[in-house]
Structure formats: structure tokens, C-alpha cells
XYZ file of C-alpha atoms in Angstrom:
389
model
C 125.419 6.483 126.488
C 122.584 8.567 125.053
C 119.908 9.873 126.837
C 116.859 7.482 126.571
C 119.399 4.478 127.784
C 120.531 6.802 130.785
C 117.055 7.741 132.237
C 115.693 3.749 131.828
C 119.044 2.534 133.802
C 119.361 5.585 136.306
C 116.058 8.037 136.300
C 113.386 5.657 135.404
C 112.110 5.627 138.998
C 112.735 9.584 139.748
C 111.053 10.267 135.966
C 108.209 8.716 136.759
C 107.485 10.308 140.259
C 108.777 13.972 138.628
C 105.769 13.342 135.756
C 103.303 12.187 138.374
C 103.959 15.547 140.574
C 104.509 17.684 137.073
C 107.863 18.896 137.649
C 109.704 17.085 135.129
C 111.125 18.909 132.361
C 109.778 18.710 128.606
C 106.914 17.150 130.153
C 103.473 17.902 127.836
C 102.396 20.873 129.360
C 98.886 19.924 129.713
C 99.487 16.774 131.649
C 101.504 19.137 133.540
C 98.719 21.848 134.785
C 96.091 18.993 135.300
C 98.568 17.398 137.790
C 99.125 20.387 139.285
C 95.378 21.498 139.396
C 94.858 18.083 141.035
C 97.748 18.429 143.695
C 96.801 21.992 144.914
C 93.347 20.882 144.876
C 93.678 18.165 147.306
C 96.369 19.794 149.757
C 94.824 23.121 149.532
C 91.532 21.220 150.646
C 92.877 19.137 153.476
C 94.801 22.227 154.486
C 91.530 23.730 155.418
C 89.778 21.275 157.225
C 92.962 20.395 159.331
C 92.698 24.300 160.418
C 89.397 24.213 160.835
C 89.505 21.801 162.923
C 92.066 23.210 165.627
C 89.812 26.492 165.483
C 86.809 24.150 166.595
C 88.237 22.524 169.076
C 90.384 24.377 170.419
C 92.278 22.252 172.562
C 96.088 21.125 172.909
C 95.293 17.605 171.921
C 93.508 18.675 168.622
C 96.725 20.862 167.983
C 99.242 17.970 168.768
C 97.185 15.835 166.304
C 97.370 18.389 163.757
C 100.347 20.657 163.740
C 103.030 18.094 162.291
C 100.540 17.187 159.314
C 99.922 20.905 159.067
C 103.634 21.315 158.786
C 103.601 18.303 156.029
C 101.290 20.095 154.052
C 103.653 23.727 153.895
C 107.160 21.323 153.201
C 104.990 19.914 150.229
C 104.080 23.745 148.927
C 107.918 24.352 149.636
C 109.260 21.041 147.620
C 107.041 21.949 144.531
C 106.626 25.647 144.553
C 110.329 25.177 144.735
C 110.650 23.215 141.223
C 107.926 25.003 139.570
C 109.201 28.558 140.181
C 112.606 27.159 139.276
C 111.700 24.779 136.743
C 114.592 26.365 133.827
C 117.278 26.139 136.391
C 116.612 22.279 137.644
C 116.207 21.744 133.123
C 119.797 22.961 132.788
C 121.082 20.869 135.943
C 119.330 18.103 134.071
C 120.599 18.322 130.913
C 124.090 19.480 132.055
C 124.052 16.308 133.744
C 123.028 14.385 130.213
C 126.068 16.284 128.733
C 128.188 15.113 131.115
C 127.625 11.670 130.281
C 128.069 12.098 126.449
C 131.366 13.846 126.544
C 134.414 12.091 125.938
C 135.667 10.686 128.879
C 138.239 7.873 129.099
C 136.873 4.098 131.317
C 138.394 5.438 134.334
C 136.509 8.617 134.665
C 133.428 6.601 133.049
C 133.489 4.282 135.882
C 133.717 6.836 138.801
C 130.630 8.543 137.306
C 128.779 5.494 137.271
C 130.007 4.859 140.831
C 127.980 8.269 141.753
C 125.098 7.788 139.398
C 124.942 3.449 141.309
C 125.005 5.680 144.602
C 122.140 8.290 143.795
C 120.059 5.485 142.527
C 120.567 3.424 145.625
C 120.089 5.991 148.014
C 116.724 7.000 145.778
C 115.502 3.598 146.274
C 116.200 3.564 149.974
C 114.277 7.325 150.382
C 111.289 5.515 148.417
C 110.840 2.170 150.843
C 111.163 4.381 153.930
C 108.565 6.457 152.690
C 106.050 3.921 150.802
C 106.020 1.890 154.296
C 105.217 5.179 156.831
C 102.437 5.560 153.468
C 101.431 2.200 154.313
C 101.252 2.388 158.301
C 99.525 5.661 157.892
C 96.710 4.580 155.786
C 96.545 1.445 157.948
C 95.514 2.789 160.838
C 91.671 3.376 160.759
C 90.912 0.093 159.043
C 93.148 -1.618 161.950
C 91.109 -0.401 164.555
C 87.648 -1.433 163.200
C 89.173 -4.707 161.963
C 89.944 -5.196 166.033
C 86.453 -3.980 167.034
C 84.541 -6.278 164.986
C 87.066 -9.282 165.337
C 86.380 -8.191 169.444
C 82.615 -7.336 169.012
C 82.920 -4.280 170.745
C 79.684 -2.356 170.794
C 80.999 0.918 169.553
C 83.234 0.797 166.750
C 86.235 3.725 167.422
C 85.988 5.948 164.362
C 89.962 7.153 163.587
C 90.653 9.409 160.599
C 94.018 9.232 158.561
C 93.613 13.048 158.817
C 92.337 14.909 161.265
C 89.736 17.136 160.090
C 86.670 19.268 160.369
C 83.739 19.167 157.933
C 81.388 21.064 159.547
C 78.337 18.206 159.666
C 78.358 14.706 161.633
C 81.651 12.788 161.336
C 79.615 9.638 161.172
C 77.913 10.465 157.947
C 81.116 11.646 155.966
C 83.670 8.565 157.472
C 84.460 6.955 154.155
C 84.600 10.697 152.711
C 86.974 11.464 154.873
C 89.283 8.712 154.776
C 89.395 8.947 151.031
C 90.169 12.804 151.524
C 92.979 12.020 153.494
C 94.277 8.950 152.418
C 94.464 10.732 148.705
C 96.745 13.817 150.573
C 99.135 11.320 152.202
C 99.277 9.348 148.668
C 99.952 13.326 147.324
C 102.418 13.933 149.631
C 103.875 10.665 148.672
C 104.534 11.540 145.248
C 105.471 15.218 145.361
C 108.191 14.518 148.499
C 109.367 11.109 145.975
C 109.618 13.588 143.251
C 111.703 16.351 144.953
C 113.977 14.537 146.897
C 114.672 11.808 144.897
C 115.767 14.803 142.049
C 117.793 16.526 144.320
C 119.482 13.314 145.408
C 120.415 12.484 141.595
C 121.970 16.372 140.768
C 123.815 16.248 144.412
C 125.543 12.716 143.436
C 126.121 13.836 139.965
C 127.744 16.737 141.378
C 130.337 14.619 143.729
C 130.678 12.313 140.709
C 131.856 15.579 138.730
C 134.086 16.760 141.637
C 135.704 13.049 141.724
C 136.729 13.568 138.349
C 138.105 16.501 138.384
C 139.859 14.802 141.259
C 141.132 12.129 139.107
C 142.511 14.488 136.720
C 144.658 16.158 138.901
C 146.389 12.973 140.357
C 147.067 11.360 136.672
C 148.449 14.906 134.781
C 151.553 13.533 134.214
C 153.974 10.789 133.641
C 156.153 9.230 136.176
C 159.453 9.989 134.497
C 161.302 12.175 136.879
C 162.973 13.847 134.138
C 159.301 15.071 132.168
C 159.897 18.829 133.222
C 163.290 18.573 131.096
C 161.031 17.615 128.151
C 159.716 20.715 126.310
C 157.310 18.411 124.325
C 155.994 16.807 127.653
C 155.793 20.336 129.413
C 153.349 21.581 126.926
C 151.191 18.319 127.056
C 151.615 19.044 131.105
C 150.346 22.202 130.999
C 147.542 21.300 128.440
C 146.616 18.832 131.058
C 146.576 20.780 134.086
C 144.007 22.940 132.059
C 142.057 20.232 131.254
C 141.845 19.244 134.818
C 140.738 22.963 135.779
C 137.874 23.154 133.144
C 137.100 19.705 135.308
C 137.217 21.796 138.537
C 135.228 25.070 137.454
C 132.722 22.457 136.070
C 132.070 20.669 139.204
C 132.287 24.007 141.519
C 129.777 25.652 138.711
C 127.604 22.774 139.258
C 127.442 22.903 143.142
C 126.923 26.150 143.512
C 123.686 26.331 140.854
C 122.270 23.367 143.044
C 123.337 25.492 145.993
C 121.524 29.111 143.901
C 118.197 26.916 143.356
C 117.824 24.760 147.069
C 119.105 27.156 149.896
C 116.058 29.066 150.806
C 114.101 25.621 149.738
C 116.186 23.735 152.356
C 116.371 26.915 155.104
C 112.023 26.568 154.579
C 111.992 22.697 154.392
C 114.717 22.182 157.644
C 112.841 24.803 159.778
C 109.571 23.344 158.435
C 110.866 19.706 159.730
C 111.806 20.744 162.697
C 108.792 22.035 164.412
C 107.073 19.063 163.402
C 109.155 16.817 164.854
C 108.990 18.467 168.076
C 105.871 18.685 168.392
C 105.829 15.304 167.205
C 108.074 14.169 169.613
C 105.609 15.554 173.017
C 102.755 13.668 171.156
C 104.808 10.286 171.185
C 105.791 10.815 174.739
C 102.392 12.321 176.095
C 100.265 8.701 174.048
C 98.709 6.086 175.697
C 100.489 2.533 173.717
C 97.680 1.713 171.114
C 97.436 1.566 167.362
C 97.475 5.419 166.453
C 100.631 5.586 169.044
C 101.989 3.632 166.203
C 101.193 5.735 163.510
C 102.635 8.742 165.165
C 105.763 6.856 165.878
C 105.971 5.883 162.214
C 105.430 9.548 161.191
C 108.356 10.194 164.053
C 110.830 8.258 162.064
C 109.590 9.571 158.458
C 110.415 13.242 159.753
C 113.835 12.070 161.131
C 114.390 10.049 157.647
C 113.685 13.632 155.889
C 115.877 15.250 158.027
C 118.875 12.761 157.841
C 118.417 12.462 153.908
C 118.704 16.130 153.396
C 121.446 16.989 155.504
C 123.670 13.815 154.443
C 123.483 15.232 151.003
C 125.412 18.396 151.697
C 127.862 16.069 153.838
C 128.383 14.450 150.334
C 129.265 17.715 148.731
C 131.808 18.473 151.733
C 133.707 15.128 151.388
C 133.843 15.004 147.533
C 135.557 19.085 148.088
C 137.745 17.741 149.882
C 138.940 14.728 148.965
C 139.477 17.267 145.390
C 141.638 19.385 147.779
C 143.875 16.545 147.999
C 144.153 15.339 145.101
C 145.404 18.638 143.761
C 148.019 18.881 146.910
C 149.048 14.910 146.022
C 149.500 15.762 142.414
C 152.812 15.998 140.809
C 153.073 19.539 140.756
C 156.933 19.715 141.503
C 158.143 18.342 138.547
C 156.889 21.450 137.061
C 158.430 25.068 136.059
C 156.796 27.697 138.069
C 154.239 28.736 135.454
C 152.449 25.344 135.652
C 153.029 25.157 139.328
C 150.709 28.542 139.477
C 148.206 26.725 138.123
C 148.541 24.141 141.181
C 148.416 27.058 143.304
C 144.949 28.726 141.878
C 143.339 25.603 142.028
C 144.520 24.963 145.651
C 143.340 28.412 146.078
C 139.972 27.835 144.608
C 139.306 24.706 146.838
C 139.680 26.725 150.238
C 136.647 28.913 149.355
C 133.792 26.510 150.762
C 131.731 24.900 148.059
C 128.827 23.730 149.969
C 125.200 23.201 150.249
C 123.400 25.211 152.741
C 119.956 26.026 154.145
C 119.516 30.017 153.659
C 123.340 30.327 153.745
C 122.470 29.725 157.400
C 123.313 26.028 158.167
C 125.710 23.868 156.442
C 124.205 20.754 155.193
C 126.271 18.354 157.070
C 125.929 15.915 159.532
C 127.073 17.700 162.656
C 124.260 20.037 161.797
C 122.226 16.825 161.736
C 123.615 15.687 164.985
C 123.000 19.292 166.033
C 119.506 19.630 165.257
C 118.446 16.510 166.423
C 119.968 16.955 169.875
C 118.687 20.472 170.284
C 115.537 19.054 169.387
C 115.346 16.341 171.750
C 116.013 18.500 174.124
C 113.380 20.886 173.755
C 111.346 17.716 173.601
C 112.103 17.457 177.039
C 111.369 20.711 178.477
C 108.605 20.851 176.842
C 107.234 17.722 178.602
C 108.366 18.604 181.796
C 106.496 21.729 181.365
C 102.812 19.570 180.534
């Protein structure tokens, strides 16, 4: 499969959203810097005014309506600052991943890959509907309300902002201003959190695909003949084999951990970053009167708990593809070998009981406990929090 047929069946979606934000590789550098210029121009921009605002007011409310967008605003910095600053290393993930796909390979191995490569896609579709509907319900929101008003001919119509901000003259002059101001940072935020999530889901599938392989390999080295290891022509195709399956294995591991080199302080920024938003998040929900904004909040709620569950499931991934490769190698038919190709068993085994995983700062496994951890301890500082106000 050459490249141009792989990114239309597999990438086209994640392409698109990497050109929009200007992170994809070999992408014309001038299209490049002018969508940066506009990015940083409109978060930097509603990154101010949210401030500015909580320094007016000054009041708990103001930071409750602010703080988790706030915290939006830095995880978007993180996710691109994070592909920009490491743009060679994601190009070589990239186009190891192309060179993958052109090697060699016999239908068997073809057909796990494209298991993976099915799997990213899917799960790249499913990150993009959650996100394009809280997009949706966000930008909603103000229109709703003065839909209501003048369908109720209310004498005041209620004047809610996408964003909160601060522009330093009367709100009631600027409205439409505003809600284009904002409405064109959540549409940013959109694009730049499609872009870097959606990439990272491709490399971390292409990386269990790679470990599955190598898997594969090791189950199928040789033939079922009992008497193979009597064979001096078989043992050297044995022990060619069992080399072919480790180049498989340092692949896959070499793979992992430049995925791990390039995302852990990303993820230990972007998992602390989600974090406080989502508590703070969380006391808004519970401290809301039930009306249409309590809706948009709630639908913010679930996009933060979305993020969180999409990142960590990733690393969970990783774990499971290690070690189903651990026992493949065990399950192999290493004892019909002498005891120089059964070394070769024993390195590998070796190999697999160093952890291969992705982390957060080398701090927090990407996993689901930590998932189920986080949430929990979240939750419950929710709670104390509450009881507190």
C-alpha cells in the first residue's frame, strides 16, 4: 500500500485537522505560520479577557465560570506547543509508521495491522462526534436563551456569552463581538484538541499493531514436527526466525518508548491540566440552578471526562498489547530448541519484564486504574469542596 492510498483510507480525517492546526508534517510552511499566527492570536486574545474578567469581578462565581475554560485554553498551548517543539520526532513516528506498511509482510501480519490501523480510525471518529456535539451545545447556548425570551416576550432579553469575558466598555454594545470572539476559540480549540489527539491515537494503535506482530512471530517460528531440532537445516531457519521475530520486538519497544520520549511531560501537563478543571467543574454543576447554561456546563463536564478517559485508555492499550507479547514468547515453541536458540527465548522474555509503557511525567501510568483513580479522587474532592460552600 503506498502512502497516498494509506492516508485517504486511514489519516484522511486526522490530515486534515493536523493541516488546519499546522502541525502536520511536510505541510507548506507558509500555510503553516499563518495558521499558527491565527491560533495564538485568537487564544492568546480570549486568554486575556477571561483573566480580566476574574480580576474585575472578583467574585467566586466569576472564577467558577472561568477557571475550567481558563484551563482549556493552557491544555490547547500544551497539545500544540507540544507538536510544534517536537515536530521532527512526531515526522519520524509518521513515516516509521508509512514504512511499516510498505515492508514485506506476509496476509497474516497484514491483516493484524489493519486490525489496529480499523481500531485507531474508529476510536478517532468516536473522539471527533463527542467533541463536535459539546462544540455544538456550547455555541448553542446564548442563541437558546434569546430564542426563549422572544418566543416568551420577556421584557429583558438575558444576555449569555459562550465565553466569559471582560472588554472593558458596555457588554451590550460588543454582544455579537463577543460571541464571535468566543465562539471562534471554542471552534480553535476544536481543531487543535482534533488534531493532537486524534495523532496520538493513530501512533499509539500503530504501536500495539507493531507489538501484535511481533507477537505473531514468536508463536509461528517453527514447524510442528517434533523432530525439527534434529534437523540442522531447520535449526538454522529456526534461529533465523527467532531473529526475525526480535528485530519485530526491538521495533515495537523502539516505537513505544519514542511516543513515550515525545508525550510524557505533554500528558503529566495535559492530565494535571484536566483535572483541576473538572473539579472545579464539578462544584459549578452541583452549586447551578437547572436552566440552559446548567446544560452547557454539564456538556463541558462530560467533554473533560471524555479527554480524560481517551488519554488514559491509550496507555491501557500499550499495557495489554506488552503483554499479550509476553505470552506469546512464553507459548512459543522454544523447547524444541538447543540451548543457543532457547537464549534467545530467554532475552526476549527478559526484555518484556522491563515495563514498556506510556506515562504522564514518568509519574502516572496511563492506564485505566489511574483513570478509575483520578476520577474517584476527584469526585471526592468534589465533595468536600461543596460541603465546605
Amino acid at each position: 500500500m503506498d502512502f497516498v492510498t494509506f492516508e485517504k483510507r486511514y489519516l484522511r480525517v486526522t490530515k486534515r485537522f493536523g493541516q488546519w492546526a499546522g502541525i502536520w508534517p511536510d505541510q507548506n510552511k507558509c500555510v503553516k505560520c499563518i495558521a499558527w499566527f491565527l491560533l495564538y492570536l485568537e487564544m492568546v486574545s480570549i486568554t486575556i479577557v477571561q483573566i480580566t474578567k476574574i480580576v474585575y469581578e472578583k467574585t467566586v462565581s466569576a472564577f467558577l465560570d472561568d477557571v475550567p475554560l481558563l484551563g482549556a485554553s493552557f491544555i490547547f498551548f500544551t497539545k500544540h506547543g507540544n507538536y510544534v517543539l517536537n515536530a521532527a520526532e512526531f515526522k519520524w513516528l509518521l513515516k516509521g509508521m508509512y514504512q511499516d506498511w510498505t515492508d514485506n509482510r506476509s496476509d497474516h501480519e497484514i491483516a493484524i495491522m489493519t486490525k489496529y490501523v480499523k481500531r485507531g480510525a474508529l476510536l478517532t471518529m468516536f473522539y471527533l462526534a463527542n467533541a463536535v456535539v459539546c462544540t455544538i451545545l456550547f455555541l448553542q447556548v446564548p442563541w437558546t436563551v434569546r430564542l426563549i425570551a422572544k418566543l416568551k416576550s420577556y421584557n429583558t432579553t438575558p444576555m449569555i456569552y459562550i465565553v466569559p469575558t471582560y472588554y472593558f466598555v458596555d457588554e451590550a454594545d460588543i454582544f455579537y463581538v463577543a460571541q464571535l470572539h468566543g465562539s471562534l476559540a471554542i471552534i480553535s480549540v476544536l481543531i487543535v484538541y482534533g488534531a493532537c489527539d486524534t495523532i496520538f491515537t493513530i501512533i499509539v494503535q500503530h504501536a500495539c499493531a507493531l507489538l501484535a506482530v511481533a507477537g505473531y512471530r514468536f508463536k509461528h517460528i517453527e514447524p510442528s514436527s517434533s523432530n525439527a531440532a534434529k534437523n540442522s537445516e531447520k535449526q538454522m531457519t529456526r534461529i533465523e526466525r527467532v531473529h526475525f521475530s526480535i528485530q519485530a520486538q526491538q521495533r515495537a519497544i523502539k516505537y513505544v518508548e519514542e511516543i513515550e520520549n515525545t508525550h510524557a511531560t505533554y500528558l503529566f501537563l495535559c492530565i494535571g491540566l484536566v483535572v483541576c478543571c473538572f473539579s472545579v467543574t464539578l462544584v459549578q454543576v452541583v452549586t447551578m440552578d437547572v436552566n440552559v447554561e446548567f446544560y452547557k456546563v454539564c456538556s463541558f463536564l462530560i467533554a473533560q471526562l471524555m479527554h480524560l478517559f481517551y488519554l488514559t485508555i491509550q496507555g491501557q492499550f500499550v499495557e495489554n498489547g506488552c503483554d499479550n507479547l509476553y505470552n506469546s514468547i512464553y507459548k512459543g515453541l522454544w523447547y524444541n530448541a538447543n540451548a543457543k536458540t532457547q537464549l534467545l527465548y530467554v532475552l526476549a522474555l527478559r526484555r518484556m519484564l522491563k515495563p514498556i509503557r506510556l506515562t504522564a511525567g514518568g509519574l502516572l501510568n496511563m492506564n485505566m486504574q489511574s483513570f478509575s483513580e483520578v476520577k474517584c479522587d476527584t469526585v471526592c474532592t468534589k465533595w468536600i469542596v461543596f460541603s465546605y460552600i
